Amino acid sequence: MKLLFVADPIESFKTYKDTTFAMMREAARRGHTLQVCEPRDLVWGRGSRVVARRCRTVILTGREQADWFAVVAKGEVALADTDAVLMRKDPPFDAEYIYATHLLQQAERDGARVFNKPSALRDHPEKLAILEFPEWIGPTLVTREAEAVRAFHAEHGDIILKPLDGMGGMGIFRVGPDGLNLGSITETLTRDGSTTVMVQRFLPEIVHGDKRILIIGGVPVPFCLARIPQGSEVRGNLAAGGKGVAQPLSARDREIAETLGPVLAARGLLLIGLDVIGDCVTEINVTSPTCFQEIQQQTGFDVAAVFVDALEAAVAARRAA
């Protein structure tokens, strides 16, 4: 198959941990052709199909970091002429990301097969997607009003505030019972009431990790990665210095994944990353879920192989439809 990865510049990949690289490596092992572009390369004009204007066909060299790939061809490629397009652009989930999903949806009209489905990406912003499943989440507020934030803090005492478009723990704040800096933090995150934020009750179970549970084709991977905060840090995100510890899914983890996974997969979300603290879902990641390599390195479970199996099956199913 010809696989087109729409992603951040591949020169920036940290191959020892990057999940998109793990996907590419497994696909190459099976003989699939690897093509790459960035969202900015997507172009559409009236009377034509969506193309990747600066598409590169690459091979993997087996070497480390800077020269891990070699370009064997460059040029314009129509997305519908590939077998699958994999949208792997990292957040922020901003206007440009949304515009890219519209171009990818137009490519679907041309006949392209895109994973995750562009309309599903738009419909499931990673922070807000949990609102559909209130029975699986902790106390949560979405607002831009400072007074609502103060009332939520007064009720719950220890809270987390975070922007809706961040990743890797960016912009996350904790305010304890003393309320220290609540006003300043609220003003900063809401930009004086012009930007909506999410507020959640602090979950003390974070000391045991913010668990990333991967769901592929509606089926949970049997191991999760608990991202455990270090030192005085409240965030478990690996990008914020958290320690990743792979572990089997608990009964509660599996219950959550087996309930939400099929629902979300039916909407065109081939790969999902649930974030779970204690018994509560805190985010539903669909843009570019990670942790493939950390789980494989610690448990031997080949997540990338399971993903490419699911991708091949999904492509075959769409061809047959």
mmCIF file of C-alpha atoms in Angstrom:
data_model
loop_
_atom_site.group_PDB
_atom_site.id
_atom_site.type_symbol
_atom_site.label_atom_id
_atom_site.label_comp_id
_atom_site.label_asym_id
_atom_site.label_seq_id
_atom_site.Cartn_x
_atom_site.Cartn_y
_atom_site.Cartn_z
ATOM 1 C CA MET A 1 0.000 0.000 0.000
ATOM 2 C CA LYS A 2 0.960 3.638 -0.450
ATOM 3 C CA LEU A 3 0.600 5.368 2.909
ATOM 4 C CA LEU A 4 0.645 9.157 3.181
ATOM 5 C CA PHE A 5 1.451 10.531 6.639
ATOM 6 C CA VAL A 6 0.282 14.108 7.235
ATOM 7 C CA ALA A 7 2.393 15.170 10.186
ATOM 8 C CA ASP A 8 4.745 17.671 11.718
ATOM 9 C CA PRO A 9 8.143 17.917 9.976
ATOM 10 C CA ILE A 10 9.642 14.436 10.176
ATOM 11 C CA GLU A 11 13.049 15.997 10.754
ATOM 12 C CA SER A 12 11.789 16.823 14.256
ATOM 13 C CA PHE A 13 10.867 13.231 15.153
ATOM 14 C CA LYS A 14 12.536 11.687 18.189
ATOM 15 C CA THR A 15 12.642 8.210 16.710
ATOM 16 C CA TYR A 16 13.358 6.458 20.010
ATOM 17 C CA LYS A 17 9.888 7.353 21.245
ATOM 18 C CA ASP A 18 7.825 8.770 18.368
ATOM 19 C CA THR A 19 4.618 6.852 17.660
ATOM 20 C CA THR A 20 4.291 7.989 14.037
ATOM 21 C CA PHE A 21 7.808 6.678 13.437
ATOM 22 C CA ALA A 22 6.790 3.346 14.997
ATOM 23 C CA MET A 23 3.850 3.168 12.580
ATOM 24 C CA MET A 24 6.144 3.961 9.646
ATOM 25 C CA ARG A 25 8.720 1.386 10.695
ATOM 26 C CA GLU A 26 6.126 -1.383 10.939
ATOM 27 C CA ALA A 27 4.532 -0.368 7.638
ATOM 28 C CA ALA A 28 7.925 -0.367 5.924
ATOM 29 C CA ARG A 29 8.695 -3.801 7.372
ATOM 30 C CA ARG A 30 5.603 -5.072 5.575
ATOM 31 C CA GLY A 31 6.663 -3.518 2.280
ATOM 32 C CA HIS A 32 4.296 -0.539 2.241
ATOM 33 C CA THR A 33 5.425 2.696 0.562
ATOM 34 C CA LEU A 34 5.873 5.676 2.888
ATOM 35 C CA GLN A 35 4.974 9.195 1.794
ATOM 36 C CA VAL A 36 5.009 12.275 4.015
ATOM 37 C CA CYS A 37 3.767 15.842 3.945
ATOM 38 C CA GLU A 38 2.736 18.598 6.320
ATOM 39 C CA PRO A 39 -0.753 20.123 6.619
ATOM 40 C CA ARG A 40 0.535 23.280 4.939
ATOM 41 C CA ASP A 41 1.233 21.192 1.817
ATOM 42 C CA LEU A 42 -2.463 20.347 1.294
ATOM 43 C CA VAL A 43 -3.916 22.253 -1.662
ATOM 44 C CA TRP A 44 -7.259 22.274 -3.457
ATOM 45 C CA GLY A 45 -8.396 24.243 -6.498
ATOM 46 C CA ARG A 46 -11.716 24.270 -8.304
ATOM 47 C CA GLY A 47 -11.908 21.477 -10.820
ATOM 48 C CA SER A 48 -9.074 19.497 -9.212
ATOM 49 C CA ARG A 49 -8.518 17.058 -6.384
ATOM 50 C CA VAL A 50 -6.859 17.698 -3.040
ATOM 51 C CA VAL A 51 -3.112 17.247 -3.434
ATOM 52 C CA ALA A 52 -0.039 17.249 -1.253
ATOM 53 C CA ARG A 53 2.000 19.825 -3.133
ATOM 54 C CA ARG A 54 5.343 18.966 -1.551
ATOM 55 C CA CYS A 55 5.040 15.242 -0.934
ATOM 56 C CA ARG A 56 8.141 13.184 -0.237
ATOM 57 C CA THR A 57 8.494 9.443 -0.630
ATOM 58 C CA VAL A 58 10.940 8.165 1.980
ATOM 59 C CA ILE A 59 12.691 4.982 2.987
ATOM 60 C CA LEU A 60 13.988 4.182 6.456
ATOM 61 C CA THR A 61 17.743 3.870 6.783
ATOM 62 C CA GLY A 62 17.847 2.019 10.103
ATOM 63 C CA ARG A 63 20.176 4.693 11.472
ATOM 64 C CA GLU A 64 19.625 7.033 14.397
ATOM 65 C CA GLN A 65 17.950 10.430 14.596
ATOM 66 C CA ALA A 66 19.242 12.938 12.005
ATOM 67 C CA ASP A 67 19.562 10.524 9.077
ATOM 68 C CA TRP A 68 16.870 7.991 9.951
ATOM 69 C CA PHE A 69 15.176 8.487 6.591
ATOM 70 C CA ALA A 70 16.179 9.134 2.990
ATOM 71 C CA VAL A 71 14.074 10.871 0.360
ATOM 72 C CA VAL A 72 13.730 8.851 -2.833
ATOM 73 C CA ALA A 73 11.136 10.991 -4.636
ATOM 74 C CA LYS A 74 9.494 14.397 -4.417
ATOM 75 C CA GLY A 75 6.471 15.877 -6.085
ATOM 76 C CA GLU A 76 2.767 16.502 -6.063
ATOM 77 C CA VAL A 77 0.508 13.622 -5.057
ATOM 78 C CA ALA A 78 -3.284 13.477 -5.088
ATOM 79 C CA LEU A 79 -4.468 12.093 -1.761
ATOM 80 C CA ALA A 80 -7.018 9.890 -3.530
ATOM 81 C CA ASP A 81 -4.174 8.150 -5.384
ATOM 82 C CA THR A 82 -2.811 6.766 -2.112
ATOM 83 C CA ASP A 83 -4.186 3.724 -0.313
ATOM 84 C CA ALA A 84 -4.482 5.484 3.043
ATOM 85 C CA VAL A 85 -3.882 8.936 4.486
ATOM 86 C CA LEU A 86 -2.919 9.063 8.157
ATOM 87 C CA MET A 87 -3.552 12.395 9.857
ATOM 88 C CA ARG A 88 -0.862 12.575 12.550
ATOM 89 C CA LYS A 89 -0.462 16.304 13.110
ATOM 90 C CA ASP A 90 0.063 17.121 16.778
ATOM 91 C CA PRO A 91 -2.125 19.718 18.489
ATOM 92 C CA PRO A 92 -2.790 22.591 18.992
ATOM 93 C CA PHE A 93 -6.329 21.944 17.842
ATOM 94 C CA ASP A 94 -6.556 25.409 16.342
ATOM 95 C CA ALA A 95 -8.172 26.971 13.280
ATOM 96 C CA GLU A 96 -5.427 25.707 10.965
ATOM 97 C CA TYR A 97 -5.954 22.170 12.217
ATOM 98 C CA ILE A 98 -9.682 22.463 11.539
ATOM 99 C CA TYR A 99 -9.013 23.847 8.055
ATOM 100 C CA ALA A 100 -6.781 20.839 7.369
ATOM 101 C CA THR A 101 -9.602 18.482 8.338
ATOM 102 C CA HIS A 102 -11.876 20.209 5.816
ATOM 103 C CA LEU A 103 -9.295 19.674 3.076
ATOM 104 C CA LEU A 104 -8.961 16.036 4.155
ATOM 105 C CA GLN A 105 -12.730 15.654 4.063
ATOM 106 C CA GLN A 106 -12.733 17.023 0.523
ATOM 107 C CA ALA A 107 -10.052 14.445 -0.293
ATOM 108 C CA GLU A 108 -12.467 11.804 0.999
ATOM 109 C CA ARG A 109 -14.997 13.040 -1.550
ATOM 110 C CA ASP A 110 -12.296 12.495 -4.167
ATOM 111 C CA GLY A 111 -12.029 8.906 -2.964
ATOM 112 C CA ALA A 112 -9.241 9.107 -0.391
ATOM 113 C CA ARG A 113 -9.316 6.920 2.720
ATOM 114 C CA VAL A 114 -8.318 9.057 5.725
ATOM 115 C CA PHE A 115 -7.576 7.835 9.267
ATOM 116 C CA ASN A 116 -8.720 9.126 11.695
ATOM 117 C CA LYS A 117 -11.786 10.300 9.787
ATOM 118 C CA PRO A 118 -11.578 14.115 9.356
ATOM 119 C CA SER A 119 -15.154 14.845 10.443
ATOM 120 C CA ALA A 120 -14.620 12.688 13.549
ATOM 121 C CA LEU A 121 -11.457 14.635 14.385
ATOM 122 C CA ARG A 122 -13.446 17.865 14.268
ATOM 123 C CA ASP A 123 -16.314 16.415 16.285
ATOM 124 C CA HIS A 124 -14.061 15.152 19.094
ATOM 125 C CA PRO A 125 -11.774 17.955 20.317
ATOM 126 C CA GLU A 126 -9.594 16.226 22.852
ATOM 127 C CA LYS A 127 -10.616 18.102 25.971
ATOM 128 C CA LEU A 128 -14.302 18.555 25.126
ATOM 129 C CA ALA A 129 -15.025 15.056 23.802
ATOM 130 C CA ILE A 130 -15.484 13.817 27.376
ATOM 131 C CA LEU A 131 -18.628 15.916 27.789
ATOM 132 C CA GLU A 132 -20.597 13.224 25.963
ATOM 133 C CA PHE A 133 -19.728 10.674 28.643
ATOM 134 C CA PRO A 134 -20.477 12.342 32.013
ATOM 135 C CA GLU A 135 -20.842 9.033 33.830
ATOM 136 C CA TRP A 136 -17.146 8.274 33.221
ATOM 137 C CA ILE A 137 -15.620 11.615 34.238
ATOM 138 C CA GLY A 138 -15.058 13.558 37.462
ATOM 139 C CA PRO A 139 -16.589 16.951 38.291
ATOM 140 C CA THR A 140 -15.866 19.184 35.303
ATOM 141 C CA LEU A 141 -16.711 22.734 34.251
ATOM 142 C CA VAL A 142 -16.300 24.400 30.846
ATOM 143 C CA THR A 143 -16.574 28.179 30.979
ATOM 144 C CA ARG A 144 -14.971 31.521 30.299
ATOM 145 C CA GLU A 145 -16.581 33.194 33.320
ATOM 146 C CA ALA A 146 -14.362 33.926 36.317
ATOM 147 C CA GLU A 147 -17.320 33.782 38.694
ATOM 148 C CA ALA A 148 -18.165 30.246 37.560
ATOM 149 C CA VAL A 149 -14.563 29.198 38.151
ATOM 150 C CA ARG A 150 -14.624 30.711 41.652
ATOM 151 C CA ALA A 151 -17.865 28.877 42.453
ATOM 152 C CA PHE A 152 -16.429 25.581 41.202
ATOM 153 C CA HIS A 153 -13.344 26.088 43.363
ATOM 154 C CA ALA A 154 -15.499 26.922 46.385
ATOM 155 C CA GLU A 155 -17.386 23.663 45.889
ATOM 156 C CA HIS A 156 -14.450 21.339 45.231
ATOM 157 C CA GLY A 157 -11.542 23.059 46.984
ATOM 158 C CA ASP A 158 -8.709 21.599 44.892
ATOM 159 C CA ILE A 159 -8.958 22.082 41.143
ATOM 160 C CA ILE A 160 -7.124 21.850 37.825
ATOM 161 C CA LEU A 161 -7.493 24.514 35.133
ATOM 162 C CA LYS A 162 -6.379 23.942 31.535
ATOM 163 C CA PRO A 163 -6.746 25.465 28.071
ATOM 164 C CA LEU A 164 -8.803 23.586 25.502
ATOM 165 C CA ASP A 165 -6.209 23.571 22.716
ATOM 166 C CA GLY A 166 -3.001 22.498 24.444
ATOM 167 C CA MET A 167 -0.979 19.302 24.519
ATOM 168 C CA GLY A 168 1.734 17.717 26.623
ATOM 169 C CA GLY A 169 0.512 19.378 29.817
ATOM 170 C CA MET A 170 0.946 22.884 28.413
ATOM 171 C CA GLY A 171 -0.841 25.587 30.388
ATOM 172 C CA ILE A 172 -2.176 23.322 33.159
ATOM 173 C CA PHE A 173 -2.515 24.852 36.635
ATOM 174 C CA ARG A 174 -3.538 23.477 40.015
ATOM 175 C CA VAL A 175 -5.188 25.681 42.632
ATOM 176 C CA GLY A 176 -5.513 24.232 46.131
ATOM 177 C CA PRO A 177 -7.933 24.983 48.967
ATOM 178 C CA ASP A 178 -6.213 28.282 49.776
ATOM 179 C CA GLY A 179 -7.229 29.638 46.359
ATOM 180 C CA LEU A 180 -3.797 31.191 45.879
ATOM 181 C CA ASN A 181 -3.546 32.944 42.491
ATOM 182 C CA LEU A 182 -6.937 31.632 41.320
ATOM 183 C CA GLY A 183 -7.939 35.042 39.990
ATOM 184 C CA SER A 184 -4.658 35.608 38.160
ATOM 185 C CA ILE A 185 -4.632 32.113 36.664
ATOM 186 C CA THR A 186 -8.242 32.455 35.539
ATOM 187 C CA GLU A 187 -7.550 35.828 33.937
ATOM 188 C CA THR A 188 -4.505 34.433 32.156
ATOM 189 C CA LEU A 189 -6.147 31.281 30.805
ATOM 190 C CA THR A 190 -9.444 32.941 29.832
ATOM 191 C CA ARG A 191 -7.686 36.057 28.553
ATOM 192 C CA ASP A 192 -9.981 38.176 30.676
ATOM 193 C CA GLY A 193 -13.069 36.221 29.734
ATOM 194 C CA SER A 194 -12.501 35.931 25.976
ATOM 195 C CA THR A 195 -11.336 32.287 25.899
ATOM 196 C CA THR A 196 -13.073 29.169 27.216
ATOM 197 C CA VAL A 197 -11.221 26.844 29.601
ATOM 198 C CA MET A 198 -11.820 23.536 31.319
ATOM 199 C CA VAL A 199 -11.819 23.187 35.098
ATOM 200 C CA GLN A 200 -11.778 19.800 36.809
ATOM 201 C CA ARG A 201 -11.662 18.610 40.381
ATOM 202 C CA PHE A 202 -8.113 17.587 41.264
ATOM 203 C CA LEU A 203 -7.850 13.803 41.359
ATOM 204 C CA PRO A 204 -5.325 12.686 44.012
ATOM 205 C CA GLU A 205 -4.964 9.351 42.192
ATOM 206 C CA ILE A 206 -2.611 11.216 39.834
ATOM 207 C CA VAL A 207 0.199 10.053 42.141
ATOM 208 C CA HIS A 208 -0.308 6.621 40.576
ATOM 209 C CA GLY A 209 -0.206 8.072 37.091
ATOM 210 C CA ASP A 210 -2.222 9.618 34.302
ATOM 211 C CA LYS A 211 -2.925 6.436 32.330
ATOM 212 C CA ARG A 212 -2.880 6.469 28.537
ATOM 213 C CA ILE A 213 -5.166 3.692 27.317
ATOM 214 C CA LEU A 214 -4.898 2.982 23.594
ATOM 215 C CA ILE A 215 -7.894 1.717 21.616
ATOM 216 C CA ILE A 216 -7.300 0.401 18.095
ATOM 217 C CA GLY A 217 -10.255 -0.449 15.904
ATOM 218 C CA GLY A 218 -12.509 -0.306 18.946
ATOM 219 C CA VAL A 219 -10.399 -2.819 20.906
ATOM 220 C CA PRO A 220 -8.244 -1.759 23.874
ATOM 221 C CA VAL A 221 -4.539 -2.524 23.935
ATOM 222 C CA PRO A 222 -4.053 -4.762 27.008
ATOM 223 C CA PHE A 223 -1.382 -2.474 28.493
ATOM 224 C CA CYS A 224 -1.564 1.226 29.308
ATOM 225 C CA LEU A 225 1.193 3.706 30.092
ATOM 226 C CA ALA A 226 0.844 5.339 33.518
ATOM 227 C CA ARG A 227 2.561 8.726 33.292
ATOM 228 C CA ILE A 228 3.599 9.524 36.842
ATOM 229 C CA PRO A 229 4.421 13.097 37.967
ATOM 230 C CA GLN A 230 7.912 13.576 39.337
ATOM 231 C CA GLY A 231 9.015 15.708 42.269
ATOM 232 C CA SER A 232 6.699 18.641 42.950
ATOM 233 C CA GLU A 233 5.194 18.534 39.450
ATOM 234 C CA VAL A 234 1.416 17.977 39.231
ATOM 235 C CA ARG A 235 1.481 16.956 35.565
ATOM 236 C CA GLY A 236 2.202 13.404 34.523
ATOM 237 C CA ASN A 237 2.703 14.189 30.828
ATOM 238 C CA LEU A 238 5.947 12.791 29.457
ATOM 239 C CA ALA A 239 6.616 16.157 27.820
ATOM 240 C CA ALA A 240 6.419 17.719 31.315
ATOM 241 C CA GLY A 241 8.909 15.272 32.815
ATOM 242 C CA GLY A 242 6.530 12.500 33.873
ATOM 243 C CA LYS A 243 7.820 8.934 34.196
ATOM 244 C CA GLY A 244 6.088 6.412 31.949
ATOM 245 C CA VAL A 245 5.365 3.020 33.503
ATOM 246 C CA ALA A 246 3.591 0.397 31.391
ATOM 247 C CA GLN A 247 1.097 -1.784 33.220
ATOM 248 C CA PRO A 248 -1.808 -4.110 32.454
ATOM 249 C CA LEU A 249 -5.253 -2.557 32.252
ATOM 250 C CA SER A 250 -7.203 -2.698 35.476
ATOM 251 C CA ALA A 251 -10.769 -3.990 35.495
ATOM 252 C CA ARG A 252 -12.001 -0.384 35.581
ATOM 253 C CA ASP A 253 -9.671 0.633 32.732
ATOM 254 C CA ARG A 254 -10.983 -2.206 30.603
ATOM 255 C CA GLU A 255 -14.604 -1.371 31.459
ATOM 256 C CA ILE A 256 -14.109 2.217 30.327
ATOM 257 C CA ALA A 257 -12.243 1.248 27.152
ATOM 258 C CA GLU A 258 -14.661 -1.496 26.157
ATOM 259 C CA THR A 259 -17.602 0.884 26.632
ATOM 260 C CA LEU A 260 -16.270 3.970 24.872
ATOM 261 C CA GLY A 261 -14.049 2.255 22.292
ATOM 262 C CA PRO A 262 -16.717 0.711 20.033
ATOM 263 C CA VAL A 263 -18.830 3.884 20.148
ATOM 264 C CA LEU A 264 -15.932 6.059 19.013
ATOM 265 C CA ALA A 265 -14.567 3.545 16.504
ATOM 266 C CA ALA A 266 -17.946 3.423 14.762
ATOM 267 C CA ARG A 267 -17.537 7.147 14.060
ATOM 268 C CA GLY A 268 -14.324 6.632 12.112
ATOM 269 C CA LEU A 269 -11.756 6.869 14.918
ATOM 270 C CA LEU A 270 -9.357 4.017 14.211
ATOM 271 C CA LEU A 271 -6.922 5.063 16.959
ATOM 272 C CA ILE A 272 -7.933 6.606 20.280
ATOM 273 C CA GLY A 273 -5.958 7.457 23.397
ATOM 274 C CA LEU A 274 -8.041 7.694 26.566
ATOM 275 C CA ASP A 275 -6.463 9.527 29.494
ATOM 276 C CA VAL A 276 -7.640 8.088 32.797
ATOM 277 C CA ILE A 277 -6.768 9.179 36.340
ATOM 278 C CA GLY A 278 -8.037 6.814 38.982
ATOM 279 C CA ASP A 279 -11.511 5.819 37.777
ATOM 280 C CA CYS A 280 -12.140 8.947 35.693
ATOM 281 C CA VAL A 281 -11.609 9.764 32.030
ATOM 282 C CA THR A 282 -9.985 13.182 31.729
ATOM 283 C CA GLU A 283 -9.377 13.435 27.962
ATOM 284 C CA ILE A 284 -10.081 11.561 24.737
ATOM 285 C CA ASN A 285 -7.107 11.934 22.402
ATOM 286 C CA VAL A 286 -7.792 11.427 18.702
ATOM 287 C CA THR A 287 -5.405 13.732 16.810
ATOM 288 C CA SER A 288 -2.108 11.881 17.252
ATOM 289 C CA PRO A 289 -2.243 9.476 20.222
ATOM 290 C CA THR A 290 1.175 8.339 21.408
ATOM 291 C CA CYS A 291 2.915 5.831 23.727
ATOM 292 C CA PHE A 292 3.301 2.938 21.236
ATOM 293 C CA GLN A 293 7.026 2.630 21.784
ATOM 294 C CA GLU A 294 7.037 3.011 25.555
ATOM 295 C CA ILE A 295 4.503 0.194 25.913
ATOM 296 C CA GLN A 296 6.376 -2.091 23.530
ATOM 297 C CA GLN A 297 9.764 -1.408 25.116
ATOM 298 C CA GLN A 298 8.497 -2.258 28.605
ATOM 299 C CA THR A 299 6.089 -5.118 27.880
ATOM 300 C CA GLY A 300 7.049 -6.547 24.492
ATOM 301 C CA PHE A 301 3.518 -5.969 23.202
ATOM 302 C CA ASP A 302 3.871 -4.705 19.616
ATOM 303 C CA VAL A 303 1.318 -1.901 19.459
ATOM 304 C CA ALA A 304 2.477 -0.724 16.028
ATOM 305 C CA ALA A 305 1.880 -4.182 14.549
ATOM 306 C CA VAL A 306 -1.653 -4.242 15.958
ATOM 307 C CA PHE A 307 -2.257 -0.777 14.529
ATOM 308 C CA VAL A 308 -1.025 -1.629 11.034
ATOM 309 C CA ASP A 309 -3.123 -4.823 11.139
ATOM 310 C CA ALA A 310 -6.165 -2.652 11.888
ATOM 311 C CA LEU A 311 -5.212 -0.110 9.226
ATOM 312 C CA GLU A 312 -4.861 -2.800 6.560
ATOM 313 C CA ALA A 313 -8.229 -4.259 7.541
ATOM 314 C CA ALA A 314 -9.899 -0.830 7.515
ATOM 315 C CA VAL A 315 -8.505 -0.012 4.056
ATOM 316 C CA ALA A 316 -9.726 -3.355 2.731
ATOM 317 C CA ALA A 317 -13.172 -2.759 4.234
ATOM 318 C CA ARG A 318 -13.479 0.714 2.690
ATOM 319 C CA ARG A 319 -12.380 -0.608 -0.701
ATOM 320 C CA ALA A 320 -15.081 -3.229 -0.507
ATOM 321 C CA ALA A 321 -17.790 -0.811 0.616
#
